[in-house]
Coordinates of C-alpha atoms in Angstrom, one line a residue:
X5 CA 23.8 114.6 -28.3
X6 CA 23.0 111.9 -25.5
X7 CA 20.3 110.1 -27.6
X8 CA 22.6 110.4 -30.9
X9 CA 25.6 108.7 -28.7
X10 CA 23.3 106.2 -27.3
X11 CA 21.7 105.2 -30.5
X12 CA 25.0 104.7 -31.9
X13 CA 26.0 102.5 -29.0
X14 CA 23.5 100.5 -29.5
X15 CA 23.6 100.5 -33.1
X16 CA 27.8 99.1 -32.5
X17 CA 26.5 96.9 -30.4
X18 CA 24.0 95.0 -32.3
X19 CA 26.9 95.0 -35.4
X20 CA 29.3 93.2 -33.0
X21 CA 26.8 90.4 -32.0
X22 CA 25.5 90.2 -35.8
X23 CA 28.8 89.4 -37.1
X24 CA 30.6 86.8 -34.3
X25 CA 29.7 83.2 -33.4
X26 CA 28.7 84.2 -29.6
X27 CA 25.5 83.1 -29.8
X28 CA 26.3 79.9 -31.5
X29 CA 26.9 77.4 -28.5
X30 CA 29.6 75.1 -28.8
X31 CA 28.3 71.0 -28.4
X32 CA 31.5 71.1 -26.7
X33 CA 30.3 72.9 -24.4
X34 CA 27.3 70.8 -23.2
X35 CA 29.9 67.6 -22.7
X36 CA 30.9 67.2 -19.2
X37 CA 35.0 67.0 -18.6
X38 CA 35.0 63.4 -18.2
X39 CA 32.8 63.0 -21.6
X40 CA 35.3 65.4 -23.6
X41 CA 38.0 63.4 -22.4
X42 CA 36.6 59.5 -23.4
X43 CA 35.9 60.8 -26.3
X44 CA 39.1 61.7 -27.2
X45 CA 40.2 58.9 -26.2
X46 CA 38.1 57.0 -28.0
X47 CA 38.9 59.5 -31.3
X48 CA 42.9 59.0 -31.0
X49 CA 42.1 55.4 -31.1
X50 CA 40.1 54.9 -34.6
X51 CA 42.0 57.4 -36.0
X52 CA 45.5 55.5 -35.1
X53 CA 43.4 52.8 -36.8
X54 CA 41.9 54.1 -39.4
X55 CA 43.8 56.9 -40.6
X56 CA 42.8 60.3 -41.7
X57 CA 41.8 61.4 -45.3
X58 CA 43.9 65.1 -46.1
X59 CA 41.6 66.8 -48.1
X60 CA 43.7 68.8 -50.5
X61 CA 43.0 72.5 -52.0
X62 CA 42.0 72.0 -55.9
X63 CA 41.0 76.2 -56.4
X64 CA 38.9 74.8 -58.1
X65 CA 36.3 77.6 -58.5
X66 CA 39.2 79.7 -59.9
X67 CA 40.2 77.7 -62.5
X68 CA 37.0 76.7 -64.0
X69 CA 36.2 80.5 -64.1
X70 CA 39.5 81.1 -66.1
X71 CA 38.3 78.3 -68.2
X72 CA 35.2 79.8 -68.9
X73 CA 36.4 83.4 -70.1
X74 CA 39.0 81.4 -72.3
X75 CA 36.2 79.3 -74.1
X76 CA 33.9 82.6 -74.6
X77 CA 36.9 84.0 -76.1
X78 CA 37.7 81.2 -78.5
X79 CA 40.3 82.4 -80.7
X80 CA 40.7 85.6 -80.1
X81 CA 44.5 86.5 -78.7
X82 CA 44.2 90.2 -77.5
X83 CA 46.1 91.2 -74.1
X84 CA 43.3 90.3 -71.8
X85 CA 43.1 86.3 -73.2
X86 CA 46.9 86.3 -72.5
X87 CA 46.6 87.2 -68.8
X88 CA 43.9 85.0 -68.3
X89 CA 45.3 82.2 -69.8
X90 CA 48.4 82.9 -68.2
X91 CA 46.9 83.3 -64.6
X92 CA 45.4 80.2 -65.3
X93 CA 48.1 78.2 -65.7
X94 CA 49.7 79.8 -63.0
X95 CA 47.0 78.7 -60.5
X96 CA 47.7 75.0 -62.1
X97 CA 50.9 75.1 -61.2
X98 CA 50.5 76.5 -57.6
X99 CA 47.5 74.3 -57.1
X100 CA 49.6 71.1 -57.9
X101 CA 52.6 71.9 -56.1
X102 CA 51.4 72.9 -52.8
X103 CA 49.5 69.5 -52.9
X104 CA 52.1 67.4 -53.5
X105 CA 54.4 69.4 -51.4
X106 CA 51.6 68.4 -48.6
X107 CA 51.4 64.7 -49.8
X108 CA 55.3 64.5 -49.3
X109 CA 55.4 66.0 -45.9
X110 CA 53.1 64.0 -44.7
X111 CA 54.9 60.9 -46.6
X112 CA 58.3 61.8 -44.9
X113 CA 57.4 63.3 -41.6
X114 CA 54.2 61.8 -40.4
X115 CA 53.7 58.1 -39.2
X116 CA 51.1 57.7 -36.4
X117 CA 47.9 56.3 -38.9
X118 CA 47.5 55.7 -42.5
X119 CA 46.8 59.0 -44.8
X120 CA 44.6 59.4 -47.8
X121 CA 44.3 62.0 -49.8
X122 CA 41.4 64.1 -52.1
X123 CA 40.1 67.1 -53.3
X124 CA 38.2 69.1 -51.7
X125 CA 35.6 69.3 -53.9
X126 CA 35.3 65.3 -53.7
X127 CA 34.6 65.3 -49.9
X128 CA 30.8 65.6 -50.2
X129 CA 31.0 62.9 -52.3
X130 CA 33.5 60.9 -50.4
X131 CA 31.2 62.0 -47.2
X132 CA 28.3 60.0 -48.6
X133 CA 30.1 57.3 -49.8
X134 CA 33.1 56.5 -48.1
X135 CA 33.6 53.8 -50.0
X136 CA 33.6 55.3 -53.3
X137 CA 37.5 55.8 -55.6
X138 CA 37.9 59.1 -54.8
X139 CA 41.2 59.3 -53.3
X140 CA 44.4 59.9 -54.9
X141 CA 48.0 58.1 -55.0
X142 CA 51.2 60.4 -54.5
X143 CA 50.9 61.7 -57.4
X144 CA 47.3 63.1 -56.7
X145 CA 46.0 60.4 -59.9
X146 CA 42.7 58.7 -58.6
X147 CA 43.3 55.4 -57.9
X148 CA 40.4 52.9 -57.2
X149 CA 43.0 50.4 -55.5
X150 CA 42.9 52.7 -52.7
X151 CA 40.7 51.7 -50.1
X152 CA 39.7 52.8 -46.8
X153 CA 40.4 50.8 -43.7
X154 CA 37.1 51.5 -42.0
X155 CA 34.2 53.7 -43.7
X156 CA 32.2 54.3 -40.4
X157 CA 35.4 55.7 -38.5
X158 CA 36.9 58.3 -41.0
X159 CA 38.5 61.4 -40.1
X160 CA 39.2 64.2 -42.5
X161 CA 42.3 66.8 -42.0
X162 CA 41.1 70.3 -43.4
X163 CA 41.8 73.7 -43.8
X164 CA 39.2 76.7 -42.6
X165 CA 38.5 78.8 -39.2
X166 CA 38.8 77.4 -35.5
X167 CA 35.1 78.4 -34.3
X168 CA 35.2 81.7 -32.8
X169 CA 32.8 80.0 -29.9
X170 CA 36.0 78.3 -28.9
X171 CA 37.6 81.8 -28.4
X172 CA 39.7 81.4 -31.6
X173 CA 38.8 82.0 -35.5
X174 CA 42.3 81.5 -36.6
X175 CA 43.0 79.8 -39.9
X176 CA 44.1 76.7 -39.3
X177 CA 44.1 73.0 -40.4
X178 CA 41.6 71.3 -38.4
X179 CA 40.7 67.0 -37.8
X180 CA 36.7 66.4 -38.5
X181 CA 35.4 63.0 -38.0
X182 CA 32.6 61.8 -40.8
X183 CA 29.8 64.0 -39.8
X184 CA 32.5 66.5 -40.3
X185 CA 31.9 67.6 -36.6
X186 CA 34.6 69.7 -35.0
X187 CA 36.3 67.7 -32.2
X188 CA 36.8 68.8 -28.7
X189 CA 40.1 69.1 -26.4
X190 CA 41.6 67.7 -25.3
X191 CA 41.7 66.1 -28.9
X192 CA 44.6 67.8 -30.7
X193 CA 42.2 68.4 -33.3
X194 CA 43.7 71.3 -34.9
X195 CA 47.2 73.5 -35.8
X196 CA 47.4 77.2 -36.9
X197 CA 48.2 77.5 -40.7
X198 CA 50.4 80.3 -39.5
X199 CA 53.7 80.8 -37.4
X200 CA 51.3 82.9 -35.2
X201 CA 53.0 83.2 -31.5
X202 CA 53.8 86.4 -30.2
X203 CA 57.7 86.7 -31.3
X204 CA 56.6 86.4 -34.7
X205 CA 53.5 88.9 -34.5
X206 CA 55.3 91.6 -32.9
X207 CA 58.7 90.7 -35.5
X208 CA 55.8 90.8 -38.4
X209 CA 55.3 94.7 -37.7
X210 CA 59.2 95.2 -39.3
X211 CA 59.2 92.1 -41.2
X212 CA 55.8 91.1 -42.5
X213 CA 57.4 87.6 -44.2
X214 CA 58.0 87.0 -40.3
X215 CA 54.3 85.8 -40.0
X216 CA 54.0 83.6 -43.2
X217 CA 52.2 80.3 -43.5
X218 CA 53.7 77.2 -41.7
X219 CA 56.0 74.7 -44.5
X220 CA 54.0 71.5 -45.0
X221 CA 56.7 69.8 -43.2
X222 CA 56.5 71.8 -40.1
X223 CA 52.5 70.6 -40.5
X224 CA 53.5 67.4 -40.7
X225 CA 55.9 67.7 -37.5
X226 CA 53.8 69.0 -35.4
X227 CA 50.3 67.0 -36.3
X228 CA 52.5 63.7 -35.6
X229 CA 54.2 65.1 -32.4
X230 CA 50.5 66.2 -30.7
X231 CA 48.4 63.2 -32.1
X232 CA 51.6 61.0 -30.2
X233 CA 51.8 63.0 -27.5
X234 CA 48.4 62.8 -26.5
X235 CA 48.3 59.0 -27.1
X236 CA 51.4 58.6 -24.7
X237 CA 49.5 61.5 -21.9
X238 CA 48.2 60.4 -18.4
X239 CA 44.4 61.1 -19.7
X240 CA 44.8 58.3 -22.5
X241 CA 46.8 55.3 -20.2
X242 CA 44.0 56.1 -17.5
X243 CA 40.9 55.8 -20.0
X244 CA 42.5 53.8 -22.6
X245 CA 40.3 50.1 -22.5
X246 CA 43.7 48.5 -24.1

């Protein structure tokens, strides 16, 4: 019984540190506090600038799959092509909405740097090339008039998962310069997706709607609030070279 507890110990064990980031070391980490904090300095700065590029959600993997099954089926209407064709346009519709729900939040609420906007499946692309007409006007149509101010100091607002080095792994939207590095506190480099505190976690148990997603304008809000906040803190006026 002893070996048979201790080989599943160890067995629970290896699963835990197979499946989290604790042996990934944060370059955070290896930065001294003073570094960490020129540095963020130095990042508030070109992206006040600059301005950040909000890369925006296309699904795109969805709908070309939809796509797909509707052209295999080519004129055939049975009750399956229906669904499809209607969960594809319904995925369309979503897809556009939330982005230009973000694109006006962002418009109304937010006013500390320029924004830009593309799809996410364009940021490789737009990566590589800063300089290429991938970005899109306010009604998410490509426009090649569009320019960047600076393509060696572009910073990218995205969606995906705080690193679990930095004691997190919630879903959030996150700041990532060009080499689409993580930035480091005291950078306000990220904001949870959702209204995650603890009133509305333990409210969530009764009232699961309780712990839905952040509105874009709350995004907005509160990216322009801690990007301004930290420009106007005692760690920027004493290492600010202005």
């Amino acid at each position: 019984m002893r070996s048979l507890s201790a080989t599943f110990f160890f067995a629970l064990l290896l699963f835990l540190w197979s499946n989290t980031d604790l042996r990934a070391v944060d370059p955070c980490d290896t930065l001294s506090r003073d570094d960490r904090r020129a540095m963020a300095v130095e990042w508030i700065d070109q992206l006040s600038r600059n301005g950040m590029v909000i890369v925006l959600e296309s699904n795109r993997r969805q709908i070309e799959h939809l796509e797909n099954i509707l052209e295999d089926a080519g004129e055939r209407e049975d009750r399956r092509t229906r669904q499809d064709r209607e969960r594809l346009e319904e995925i369309q519709t979503l897809t556009r909405e939330r982005s230009l729900s973000l694109v006006r939040a962002f418009e109304k609420h937010f006013d500390f740097a320029d924004v830009y906007y593309t799809w996410d499946f364009n940021l490789p692309h737009l990566r590589n090339n800063p300089d290429t007409a991938l970005l899109l006007d306010n009604q998410l149509e490509y426009s090649p008039e569009i320019r960047l101010k600076n393509t060696d100091e572009v910073f990218f607002m995205v969606s995906g998962s705080v690193p679990r080095s930095r004691g997190s792994g919630l879903d959030a939207f996150m700041i990532r310069n060009l080499e689409y590095r993580y930035l480091c506190p005291p950078f306000p480099y990220y904001l949870a997706r959702n209204n995650n505190w603890f009133l509305n976690a333990l409210a969530s148990i009764f009232f699961p709607d309780a712990y839905g997603e952040r509105s874009h304008e709350r995004v907005a809000e509160l990216f322009q609030e801690r990007l301004k906040n930290f420009k106007d803190s005692s760690i920027y006026e004493e290492l600010s070279s202005d």
